[in-house]
Short mmCIF file of C-alpha atoms (C1' of nucleotides) in Angstrom, two decimals:
data_model
loop_
_atom_site.label_atom_id
_atom_site.label_comp_id
_atom_site.label_asym_id
_atom_site.label_seq_id
_atom_site.Cartn_x
_atom_site.Cartn_y
_atom_site.Cartn_z
CA MET A 1 78.90 44.09 -19.49
CA PRO A 2 80.29 41.26 -21.41
CA GLU A 3 84.06 41.93 -22.00
CA GLY A 4 86.45 39.64 -20.09
CA PRO A 5 87.73 42.19 -17.54
CA SER A 6 83.88 42.66 -16.40
CA LEU A 7 83.87 39.18 -15.39
CA VAL A 8 86.40 39.49 -13.29
CA ILE A 9 85.18 42.46 -11.41
CA LEU A 10 81.98 40.15 -11.16
CA LYS A 11 84.53 37.34 -9.79
CA GLU A 12 85.42 39.68 -7.12
CA GLN A 13 82.40 41.09 -5.96
CA THR A 14 80.95 37.52 -5.49
CA ALA A 15 84.14 36.06 -4.19
CA ARG A 16 82.52 35.80 -0.36
CA PHE A 17 79.99 33.35 -1.77
CA VAL A 18 82.73 30.88 -2.20
CA GLY A 19 82.15 28.03 0.38
CA GLN A 20 78.74 29.29 1.26
CA GLU A 21 75.36 27.16 0.78
CA ILE A 22 72.91 27.78 -1.59
CA VAL A 23 69.27 28.22 0.16
CA ARG A 24 67.40 29.49 -2.64
CA ALA A 25 67.52 29.27 -6.41
CA GLU A 26 64.93 30.37 -9.13
CA GLY A 27 64.71 32.48 -12.23
CA ASN A 28 63.16 32.00 -15.50
CA THR A 29 65.76 29.90 -16.86
CA TRP A 30 64.56 26.67 -18.68
CA ALA A 31 68.00 25.40 -19.39
CA ILE A 32 68.55 24.08 -15.95
CA ASP A 33 66.72 22.77 -13.09
CA THR A 34 67.26 25.40 -10.43
CA ALA A 35 66.02 22.95 -7.35
CA ARG A 36 69.26 21.09 -8.31
CA LEU A 37 71.56 23.77 -6.91
CA VAL A 38 69.47 24.26 -3.46
CA GLY A 39 71.25 22.68 -0.48
CA GLN A 40 74.71 22.75 -2.15
CA PRO A 41 77.73 24.75 -1.25
CA VAL A 42 79.47 26.65 -3.74
CA VAL A 43 82.83 24.97 -4.61
CA SER A 44 84.27 27.87 -6.82
CA LEU A 45 83.47 31.12 -8.91
CA ARG A 46 85.86 31.20 -11.68
CA THR A 47 85.57 32.98 -15.34
CA TRP A 48 86.98 31.90 -18.42
CA GLY A 49 86.78 34.85 -21.11
CA LYS A 50 83.14 36.02 -21.07
CA HIS A 51 81.88 32.73 -18.99
CA PHE A 52 81.07 32.99 -15.53
CA LEU A 53 81.15 29.49 -14.00
CA ILE A 54 79.75 28.68 -10.88
CA GLN A 55 81.00 25.61 -9.36
CA VAL A 56 78.69 23.19 -6.62
CA PRO A 57 79.63 19.44 -6.02
CA THR A 58 77.07 18.07 -8.53
CA MET A 59 77.65 20.55 -11.30
CA VAL A 60 78.80 23.33 -12.92
CA VAL A 61 76.50 26.35 -14.27
CA ARG A 62 77.95 28.76 -17.16
CA ILE A 63 76.60 32.19 -17.19
CA HIS A 64 77.19 34.18 -20.48
CA PHE A 65 75.92 37.61 -20.55
CA LEU A 66 75.79 38.23 -24.59
CA LEU A 67 75.12 41.73 -25.36
CA PHE A 68 72.96 42.89 -22.68
CA GLY A 69 73.01 40.82 -19.65
CA THR A 70 73.53 42.26 -16.50
CA TYR A 71 73.84 40.94 -12.78
CA ARG A 72 73.36 42.39 -9.15
CA VAL A 73 74.84 41.24 -6.04
CA ASP A 74 72.54 41.66 -3.18
CA GLU A 75 70.37 43.82 -4.91
CA ARG A 76 67.39 43.49 -7.45
CA ARG A 77 66.49 44.76 -10.55
CA ASP A 78 62.77 45.82 -11.45
CA LYS A 79 63.03 42.60 -14.05
CA PRO A 80 62.69 39.31 -13.46
CA PRO A 81 65.62 37.43 -12.79
CA ARG A 82 66.81 34.61 -15.35
CA LEU A 83 68.64 33.20 -12.45
CA SER A 84 68.49 34.15 -8.59
CA LEU A 85 70.53 32.48 -5.75
CA GLY A 86 70.28 32.99 -2.04
CA PHE A 87 73.17 32.45 0.37
CA ALA A 88 73.37 31.25 3.94
CA ASP A 89 74.56 34.92 4.92
CA GLY A 90 71.61 36.25 3.57
CA GLY A 91 72.97 37.58 0.18
CA GLU A 92 71.94 37.10 -3.29
CA LEU A 93 73.19 36.95 -6.50
CA ASN A 94 70.55 37.84 -9.58
CA PHE A 95 71.40 37.23 -13.17
CA TYR A 96 69.30 38.93 -15.94
CA ALA A 97 69.05 38.58 -19.64
CA CYS A 98 71.93 36.07 -20.01
CA SER A 99 72.15 32.67 -21.20
CA VAL A 100 72.26 29.93 -18.47
CA LYS A 101 73.78 26.38 -19.17
CA GLU A 102 74.72 23.50 -17.36
CA ILE A 103 78.32 22.12 -18.44
CA ASP A 104 80.63 19.38 -18.05
CA ILE A 105 81.39 19.08 -14.56
CA ASP A 106 85.00 18.50 -15.78
CA ILE A 107 86.06 22.18 -16.48
CA ASP A 108 89.54 22.01 -16.33
CA ALA A 109 89.04 19.21 -19.52
CA CYS A 110 86.72 21.90 -21.15
CA TYR A 111 88.48 24.64 -20.73
CA ASP A 112 91.98 26.22 -22.00
CA TRP A 113 92.63 28.68 -19.19
CA ALA A 114 95.83 29.51 -21.31
CA ALA A 115 93.41 31.05 -23.78
CA ASP A 116 91.83 33.65 -21.19
CA VAL A 117 94.00 37.11 -21.38
CA MET A 118 92.59 37.77 -18.16
CA SER A 119 94.01 34.39 -16.40
CA ASP A 120 97.30 33.92 -14.62
CA ALA A 121 97.75 30.84 -16.86
CA TRP A 122 97.58 33.19 -20.02
CA ASP A 123 100.38 32.07 -22.47
CA PRO A 124 101.32 34.57 -24.89
CA ALA A 125 103.67 32.40 -26.85
CA LEU A 126 100.64 29.83 -27.49
CA ALA A 127 98.45 32.75 -28.66
CA ARG A 128 100.86 33.78 -31.00
CA LYS A 129 101.12 29.98 -32.03
CA LYS A 130 97.69 29.79 -32.81
CA LEU A 131 97.56 33.08 -34.63
CA ARG A 132 100.20 31.49 -36.85
CA ALA A 133 98.33 28.66 -37.19
CA GLU A 134 95.17 30.53 -38.33
CA ALA A 135 97.36 32.66 -41.07
CA LYS A 136 98.75 29.16 -42.63
CA LYS A 137 94.92 27.84 -42.78
CA ASN A 138 93.42 30.67 -44.00
CA ALA A 139 95.38 33.15 -45.83
CA ASP A 140 92.51 36.05 -45.84
CA ALA A 141 92.17 35.78 -41.93
CA LEU A 142 91.90 39.36 -40.90
CA VAL A 143 93.35 40.70 -37.81
CA CYS A 144 89.82 42.27 -36.52
CA ASP A 145 88.48 38.71 -36.79
CA ALA A 146 91.48 37.00 -34.99
CA LEU A 147 91.17 39.39 -31.84
CA LEU A 148 87.68 38.39 -31.42
CA ASP A 149 88.39 34.65 -31.72
CA GLN A 150 87.84 33.58 -28.22
CA ASP A 151 89.78 30.15 -29.02
CA ILE A 152 92.93 32.57 -29.18
CA PHE A 153 91.77 35.57 -27.14
CA ALA A 154 88.95 34.44 -24.82
CA GLY A 155 87.67 37.30 -23.06
CA VAL A 156 88.71 39.92 -25.76
CA GLY A 157 85.36 41.89 -27.37
CA ASN A 158 84.86 44.63 -29.76
CA ILE A 159 85.98 47.46 -27.60
CA ILE A 160 89.21 45.70 -26.52
CA LYS A 161 89.71 44.83 -30.05
CA ASN A 162 89.23 48.47 -31.66
CA GLU A 163 91.66 49.65 -28.86
CA VAL A 164 94.23 46.93 -29.02
CA LEU A 165 94.47 47.63 -33.01
CA PHE A 166 94.84 51.42 -32.13
CA ARG A 167 97.36 51.21 -29.40
CA ILE A 168 99.60 48.99 -31.85
CA ARG A 169 98.82 50.99 -35.02
CA VAL A 170 97.55 48.36 -37.03
CA ASP A 171 94.54 48.82 -39.69
CA PRO A 172 91.86 46.18 -38.98
CA ARG A 173 91.67 45.02 -42.29
CA SER A 174 95.46 43.93 -42.19
CA THR A 175 95.69 39.89 -42.52
CA VAL A 176 97.24 37.90 -39.67
CA GLY A 177 99.67 36.34 -42.17
CA ALA A 178 101.30 39.78 -43.22
CA LEU A 179 101.88 41.14 -39.92
CA PRO A 180 105.60 41.14 -39.10
CA PRO A 181 106.77 39.61 -36.10
CA ALA A 182 107.19 42.30 -33.86
CA LYS A 183 103.66 43.33 -34.74
CA LEU A 184 102.24 40.29 -33.98
CA ARG A 185 103.89 40.00 -30.52
CA ALA A 186 102.59 43.64 -29.92
CA LEU A 187 99.14 42.32 -30.70
CA VAL A 188 99.26 39.37 -28.25
CA GLN A 189 100.87 41.54 -25.57
CA GLU A 190 98.33 44.49 -25.90
CA ALA A 191 95.43 42.18 -25.72
CA ARG A 192 96.74 41.30 -22.18
CA GLN A 193 97.68 44.44 -21.49
CA TYR A 194 94.91 46.85 -22.44
CA SER A 195 92.21 44.28 -21.06
CA PHE A 196 93.99 44.97 -17.55
CA ASP A 197 93.74 48.56 -18.45
CA PHE A 198 90.27 48.09 -19.22
CA LEU A 199 89.67 46.23 -15.65
CA GLU A 200 91.58 49.28 -13.63
CA TRP A 201 89.22 52.08 -15.47
CA LYS A 202 86.32 50.16 -15.24
CA LYS A 203 86.45 49.79 -11.85
CA ALA A 204 87.04 53.35 -11.41
CA PHE A 205 84.02 54.20 -13.58
CA VAL A 206 86.11 55.85 -16.16
CA LEU A 207 86.48 53.63 -18.87
CA LYS A 208 84.61 55.47 -21.59
CA LYS A 209 86.69 58.57 -21.05
CA HIS A 210 89.70 56.57 -21.53
CA TRP A 211 88.44 55.25 -25.46
CA LEU A 212 90.73 56.47 -27.78
CA ALA A 213 89.42 54.89 -31.01
CA HIS A 214 85.93 52.84 -29.76
CA ASN A 215 83.17 55.16 -30.64
CA GLN A 216 85.10 58.11 -31.54
CA LYS A 217 84.79 60.23 -34.18
CA THR A 218 88.56 61.67 -34.55
CA CYS A 219 91.85 60.40 -34.19
CA PRO A 220 93.64 61.82 -30.79
CA ARG A 221 97.18 61.22 -32.58
CA CYS A 222 96.72 62.79 -36.18
CA HIS A 223 93.32 64.80 -35.07
CA ILE A 224 91.61 63.33 -38.65
CA PRO A 225 88.39 61.70 -38.83
CA PHE A 226 88.35 57.96 -38.00
CA HIS A 227 87.20 55.60 -40.72
CA LYS A 228 84.45 53.30 -39.43
CA ALA A 229 83.03 50.35 -40.99
CA HIS A 230 81.29 46.83 -39.86
CA LEU A 231 84.41 44.34 -41.18
CA GLY A 232 85.17 40.86 -40.46
CA ARG A 233 83.15 37.64 -40.17
CA THR A 234 80.70 38.91 -37.56
CA ASN A 235 80.61 42.45 -39.15
CA ARG A 236 81.60 44.10 -36.13
CA ARG A 237 82.12 47.96 -35.96
CA SER A 238 85.69 48.99 -36.24
CA PHE A 239 87.26 52.46 -35.79
CA TRP A 240 90.64 53.61 -37.32
CA CYS A 241 92.66 55.97 -38.43
CA GLU A 242 94.22 55.54 -42.00
CA ARG A 243 96.92 57.88 -41.15
CA CYS A 244 98.80 56.18 -38.13
CA GLN A 245 97.30 52.45 -38.36
CA LYS A 246 99.30 50.82 -40.88
CA ARG A 247 97.49 47.99 -43.48
CA TYR A 248 99.72 44.80 -43.76
CA GLY A 249 98.40 42.53 -46.31
"C1'" DC B 1 60.67 56.55 -32.03
"C1'" DT B 2 63.91 54.28 -34.37
"C1'" DA B 3 68.53 52.17 -34.92
"C1'" DA B 4 72.02 50.26 -33.01
"C1'" DA B 5 75.08 48.02 -30.06
"C1'" DT B 6 80.36 45.44 -25.13
"C1'" DG B 7 77.71 38.45 -28.44
"C1'" DT B 8 76.72 34.02 -29.29
"C1'" DT B 9 74.25 29.87 -31.24
"C1'" DA B 10 71.39 27.53 -33.92
"C1'" DA B 11 69.07 26.77 -38.50
"C1'" DG B 12 69.33 26.78 -43.25
"C1'" DC B 13 71.45 26.51 -47.73
"C1'" DC B 14 74.76 25.44 -51.11
"C1'" DG C 1 80.33 17.26 -43.32
"C1'" DG C 2 81.88 21.61 -43.83
"C1'" DG C 3 81.75 26.39 -44.79
"C1'" DC C 4 79.06 30.60 -44.98
"C1'" DT C 5 75.19 33.44 -44.23
"C1'" DT C 6 70.79 34.73 -41.63
"C1'" DA C 7 67.94 35.08 -37.66
"C1'" DA C 8 67.15 34.80 -33.09
"C1'" DC C 9 67.77 36.36 -28.53
"C1'" DA C 10 66.91 40.73 -25.41
"C1'" DT C 11 67.72 45.51 -22.93
"C1'" DT C 12 69.62 50.30 -23.07
"C1'" DT C 13 71.27 54.15 -25.06
"C1'" DA C 14 71.89 57.79 -28.78
#
DNA sequence: CTAAATGTTAAGCC
DNA sequence: GGGCTTAACATTTA
């Protein structure tokens, strides 16, 4: 569930709750006092990268699905919800196995919307600037890590990472600093473009069949086996083709 | 059945 | 404090 486009789908599915009063709030979350939500209207439902933000007049709740989180709209799973919200129209929103946290009420001061690849405010020039700054700070910074950096590409996850690098034909072990300007530009451009393709495919329930690299065995361009390794600061799975993805640096 | 996976945070250690 | 590594969390799928 967790990459940025999936959160956009959640926001769309829950749009009708904006403006409605929360008539019931419960769940096994220990991090917030759910009673404080009851009786309050939903001011906004927003996303920033992989964060889902529920804003009411007196507080903002942040949901993060981590690796295994799920949700249901107007339905329940056979599991105790971490947070369950009931609305004035009889509808409900249930979250499971996720992180729930109260954050600063001034969300615009806390979040750089220009960093969210799904946002209207996404700023590719700023992303390029951050990449150049990262390369300057750390000459060994890898492109596979840069794509997963939520301060630069909020919403990009491991699937998007693998697909973007395949599309732009860059080896995940390349260093950011060694990328030619055109590749750096392509990296930023595809991070957004693929995220929107992901969104459309996920909505149509055809996302997996469009994976060209992630979880794949053979390069669809070269018809040779993909290399697979756990790379980068956080040892995430990478799939790449040694023939058509070039290693820089 | 076991292992691994769309992710982040906090603790522990130089 | 900084930077790095490790553990913890929790659920579904292969």
